[in-house]
GROMACS .gro file of C-alpha atoms in nm:
model
  205
    1MET     CA    1  -0.014   0.006   0.011
    2SER     CA    2   0.193   0.365  -0.139
    3LYS     CA    3   0.205   0.598   0.142
    4LYS     CA    4  -0.033   0.871   0.081
    5LYS     CA    5   0.188   1.185  -0.045
    6GLY     CA    6   0.196   1.470   0.183
    7LEU     CA    7   0.065   1.868   0.070
    8SER     CA    8   0.308   2.094  -0.105
    9LEU     CA    9   0.433   2.400   0.065
   10GLU     CA   10   0.176   2.634  -0.222
   11GLU     CA   11  -0.132   2.327  -0.151
   12LYS     CA   12  -0.077   2.435   0.229
   13ARG     CA   13  -0.069   2.813   0.166
   14SER     CA   14  -0.404   2.757  -0.085
   15ARG     CA   15  -0.573   2.617   0.232
   16MET     CA   16  -0.502   2.853   0.522
   17MET     CA   17  -0.576   3.125   0.253
   18GLU     CA   18  -0.924   2.913   0.285
   19ILE     CA   19  -0.968   2.956   0.627
   20PHE     CA   20  -0.943   3.342   0.592
   21PHE     CA   21  -1.154   3.342   0.344
   22GLU     CA   22  -1.456   3.121   0.481
   23THR     CA   23  -1.445   3.270   0.797
   24LYS     CA   24  -1.326   3.634   0.744
   25ASP     CA   25  -1.240   3.635   1.126
   26VAL     CA   26  -0.948   3.728   1.337
   27PHE     CA   27  -0.680   3.430   1.489
   28GLN     CA   28  -0.428   3.450   1.668
   29LEU     CA   29  -0.125   3.210   1.631
   30LYS     CA   30  -0.241   2.902   1.845
   31ASP     CA   31  -0.645   2.967   1.698
   32ILE     CA   32  -0.492   2.872   1.375
   33GLU     CA   33  -0.329   2.558   1.452
   34LYS     CA   34  -0.555   2.427   1.654
   35ILE     CA   35  -0.811   2.505   1.288
   36ALA     CA   36  -0.551   2.431   1.030
   37PRO     CA   37  -0.437   2.076   1.078
   38LYS     CA   38  -0.844   1.937   1.190
   39THR     CA   39  -0.990   2.144   0.866
   40LYS     CA   40  -0.719   2.142   0.592
   41GLY     CA   41  -0.528   1.882   0.678
   42ILE     CA   42  -0.205   2.107   0.746
   43THR     CA   43   0.044   1.942   0.966
   44PRO     CA   44   0.082   2.108   1.333
   45MET     CA   45   0.439   2.138   1.241
   46SER     CA   46   0.421   2.345   0.957
   47VAL     CA   47   0.144   2.568   1.061
   48LYS     CA   48   0.349   2.826   1.191
   49ASP     CA   49   0.609   2.852   0.870
   50VAL     CA   50   0.292   2.861   0.620
   51LEU     CA   51   0.165   3.154   0.807
   52GLN     CA   52   0.435   3.339   0.819
   53SER     CA   53   0.539   3.311   0.454
   54LEU     CA   54   0.240   3.448   0.383
   55VAL     CA   55   0.280   3.722   0.596
   56ASP     CA   56   0.609   3.783   0.428
   57ASP     CA   57   0.437   3.775   0.073
   58ASN     CA   58   0.186   4.031   0.217
   59MET     CA   59  -0.119   3.800   0.150
   60VAL     CA   60  -0.156   3.803   0.589
   61ASP     CA   61  -0.155   4.074   0.799
   62CYS     CA   62  -0.026   4.083   1.160
   63GLU     CA   63  -0.076   4.311   1.374
   64ARG     CA   64   0.101   4.285   1.755
   65VAL     CA   65  -0.148   4.403   2.049
   66GLY     CA   66  -0.013   4.329   2.368
   67THR     CA   67   0.160   4.007   2.393
   68SER     CA   68  -0.014   3.845   2.175
   69ASN     CA   69  -0.008   3.864   1.777
   70TYR     CA   70  -0.321   3.871   1.564
   71TYR     CA   71  -0.331   3.715   1.182
   72TRP     CA   72  -0.618   3.886   0.921
   73ALA     CA   73  -0.692   3.830   0.536
   74PHE     CA   74  -0.967   3.906   0.313
   75PRO     CA   75  -1.022   3.806  -0.042
   76SER     CA   76  -0.978   4.224  -0.142
   77LYS     CA   77  -0.636   4.214   0.037
   78ALA     CA   78  -0.547   3.914  -0.086
   79LEU     CA   79  -0.618   4.042  -0.490
   80HIS     CA   80  -0.474   4.358  -0.465
   81ALA     CA   81  -0.150   4.184  -0.356
   82ARG     CA   82  -0.160   3.892  -0.656
   83LYS     CA   83  -0.243   4.225  -0.887
   84HIS     CA   84   0.015   4.410  -0.771
   85LYS     CA   85   0.247   4.133  -0.811
   86LEU     CA   86   0.088   4.067  -1.142
   87GLU     CA   87   0.234   4.403  -1.259
   88GLU     CA   88   0.556   4.364  -1.122
   89LEU     CA   89   0.597   4.012  -1.319
   90GLN     CA   90   0.444   4.197  -1.614
   91ASN     CA   91   0.717   4.495  -1.568
   92GLN     CA   92   1.028   4.230  -1.552
   93ILE     CA   93   0.883   4.053  -1.861
   94SER     CA   94   0.865   4.396  -2.029
   95GLU     CA   95   1.218   4.442  -1.917
   96ALA     CA   96   1.350   4.112  -2.093
   97LYS     CA   97   1.169   4.229  -2.392
   98GLN     CA   98   1.312   4.515  -2.402
   99ARG     CA   99   1.673   4.415  -2.381
  100LYS     CA  100   1.611   4.129  -2.632
  101VAL     CA  101   1.528   4.413  -2.911
  102SER     CA  102   1.877   4.529  -2.826
  103VAL     CA  103   2.074   4.258  -2.835
  104GLN     CA  104   1.829   4.185  -3.155
  105LYS     CA  105   1.979   4.533  -3.303
  106ALA     CA  106   2.329   4.414  -3.213
  107ILE     CA  107   2.288   4.105  -3.408
  108GLU     CA  108   2.184   4.287  -3.672
  109LYS     CA  109   2.494   4.567  -3.713
  110ALA     CA  110   2.702   4.266  -3.691
  111LYS     CA  111   2.893   4.227  -3.998
  112VAL     CA  112   2.964   3.932  -4.142
  113GLY     CA  113   3.337   3.847  -4.168
  114ARG     CA  114   3.453   3.967  -3.849
  115HIS     CA  115   3.728   3.778  -3.709
  116ASP     CA  116   3.666   3.896  -3.368
  117THR     CA  117   3.416   3.697  -3.229
  118LYS     CA  118   3.343   3.796  -2.871
  119GLU     CA  119   3.077   4.056  -2.930
  120ARG     CA  120   2.876   3.782  -3.079
  121SER     CA  121   2.941   3.523  -2.831
  122SER     CA  122   2.893   3.727  -2.533
  123LEU     CA  123   2.516   3.850  -2.678
  124LEU     CA  124   2.441   3.510  -2.754
  125THR     CA  125   2.509   3.467  -2.361
  126GLU     CA  126   2.297   3.750  -2.303
  127LEU     CA  127   1.997   3.583  -2.480
  128GLN     CA  128   2.032   3.265  -2.299
  129ALA     CA  129   2.063   3.486  -1.949
  130LEU     CA  130   1.724   3.545  -2.093
  131ARG     CA  131   1.567   3.299  -2.142
  132GLU     CA  132   1.670   3.130  -1.805
  133GLU     CA  133   1.534   3.426  -1.667
  134ARG     CA  134   1.205   3.394  -1.839
  135THR     CA  135   1.211   3.047  -1.691
  136GLN     CA  136   1.200   3.170  -1.350
  137LEU     CA  137   0.935   3.424  -1.465
  138GLN     CA  138   0.689   3.135  -1.543
  139ALA     CA  139   0.794   2.946  -1.277
  140GLU     CA  140   0.718   3.219  -1.053
  141LEU     CA  141   0.345   3.298  -1.230
  142GLU     CA  142   0.258   2.915  -1.218
  143LYS     CA  143   0.235   2.952  -0.807
  144TYR     CA  144   0.003   3.183  -0.823
  145ARG     CA  145  -0.211   2.960  -1.042
  146GLU     CA  146  -0.460   2.815  -0.799
  147CYS     CA  147  -0.485   3.127  -0.561
  148ASP     CA  148  -0.645   3.345  -0.945
  149PRO     CA  149  -0.706   3.136  -1.294
  150GLU     CA  150  -0.812   3.472  -1.432
  151VAL     CA  151  -0.458   3.653  -1.325
  152VAL     CA  152  -0.260   3.409  -1.395
  153GLU     CA  153  -0.398   3.356  -1.796
  154GLU     CA  154  -0.346   3.726  -1.820
  155MET     CA  155   0.050   3.605  -1.692
  156ARG     CA  156   0.019   3.324  -1.946
  157LYS     CA  157  -0.026   3.563  -2.188
  158SER     CA  158   0.210   3.795  -2.171
  159ASN     CA  159   0.448   3.527  -2.154
  160VAL     CA  160   0.307   3.418  -2.522
  161VAL     CA  161   0.415   3.763  -2.662
  162ALA     CA  162   0.796   3.680  -2.411
  163LYS     CA  163   0.826   3.378  -2.648
  164GLU     CA  164   0.686   3.545  -2.999
  165ALA     CA  165   0.985   3.806  -2.977
  166VAL     CA  166   1.244   3.501  -2.896
  167SER     CA  167   1.106   3.381  -3.157
  168ARG     CA  168   1.146   3.642  -3.399
  169TRP     CA  169   1.500   3.689  -3.250
  170THR     CA  170   1.594   3.343  -3.350
  171ASP     CA  171   1.474   3.401  -3.698
  172ASN     CA  172   1.699   3.638  -3.798
  173VAL     CA  173   1.977   3.449  -3.660
  174PHE     CA  174   1.843   3.161  -3.861
  175ALA     CA  175   1.806   3.469  -4.181
  176ILE     CA  176   2.184   3.630  -4.135
  177LYS     CA  177   2.285   3.220  -4.116
  178SER     CA  178   2.147   3.168  -4.472
  179TRP     CA  179   2.212   3.462  -4.614
  180THR     CA  180   2.617   3.408  -4.521
  181LYS     CA  181   2.557   3.050  -4.715
  182LYS     CA  182   2.491   3.228  -5.009
  183LYS     CA  183   2.757   3.463  -5.020
  184PHE     CA  184   3.019   3.319  -4.914
  185ASN     CA  185   2.903   2.936  -5.014
  186PHE     CA  186   3.002   2.893  -4.552
  187ASP     CA  187   2.822   2.563  -4.434
  188ASP     CA  188   2.743   2.575  -4.095
  189SER     CA  189   2.950   2.457  -3.910
  190ARG     CA  190   3.198   2.740  -4.016
  191ILE     CA  191   2.920   3.003  -3.973
  192ASN     CA  192   2.863   2.860  -3.590
  193LYS     CA  193   3.198   2.905  -3.553
  194ALA     CA  194   3.225   3.279  -3.722
  195PHE     CA  195   2.967   3.392  -3.535
  196GLY     CA  196   3.004   3.185  -3.155
  197ILE     CA  197   2.664   3.003  -3.226
  198PRO     CA  198   2.627   2.735  -3.062
  199GLU     CA  199   2.585   2.368  -3.220
  200GLU     CA  200   2.236   2.255  -3.064
  201PHE     CA  201   2.089   2.638  -3.129
  202ASP     CA  202   1.746   2.594  -3.194
  203TYR     CA  203   1.382   2.771  -3.143
  204MET     CA  204   1.275   2.757  -2.823
  205GLU     CA  205   1.024   2.439  -2.743
   0.00000   0.00000   0.00000
């Protein structure tokens, strides 16, 4: 008989937010430590850490009154926090797209036959860094999928735009390679070496 899989951190966070949204009440830590395991299946040992992570992300409010901390969160507050996070991610994607455009323009201006390929190598390194940044942004978006599907859908549309920009950049690289083949009768290996293009360079899936 297989062992029952425990809840992930995001599942715990989502279920704990349900406690606040469903009750619309204010709690002390000891209250949450009683309610969360019983009604949401969150292990007692992880309640405090999960709650603190929500406070750190500004999804749950915390106020100290006397010697006790009180916690609360309302749907309007959560929606505002998600919208703020969405704006941050969209700004990061926009900045990444602008950097891609700059790299694209620099590649287009590069002259065929230049012996110094350090600039091209640097540009390709930056492109790889942008792709990794895009992957990280996608992972960040996934964290909010269970909280607000509509907001996440908007973020995914922004990602599509960013991916199309990378595809256009890739089109240009292949266009330069094609032109070089016709103009100088170079093979792929020689062109890749001259431009510092990795052999595995291809379109993103």
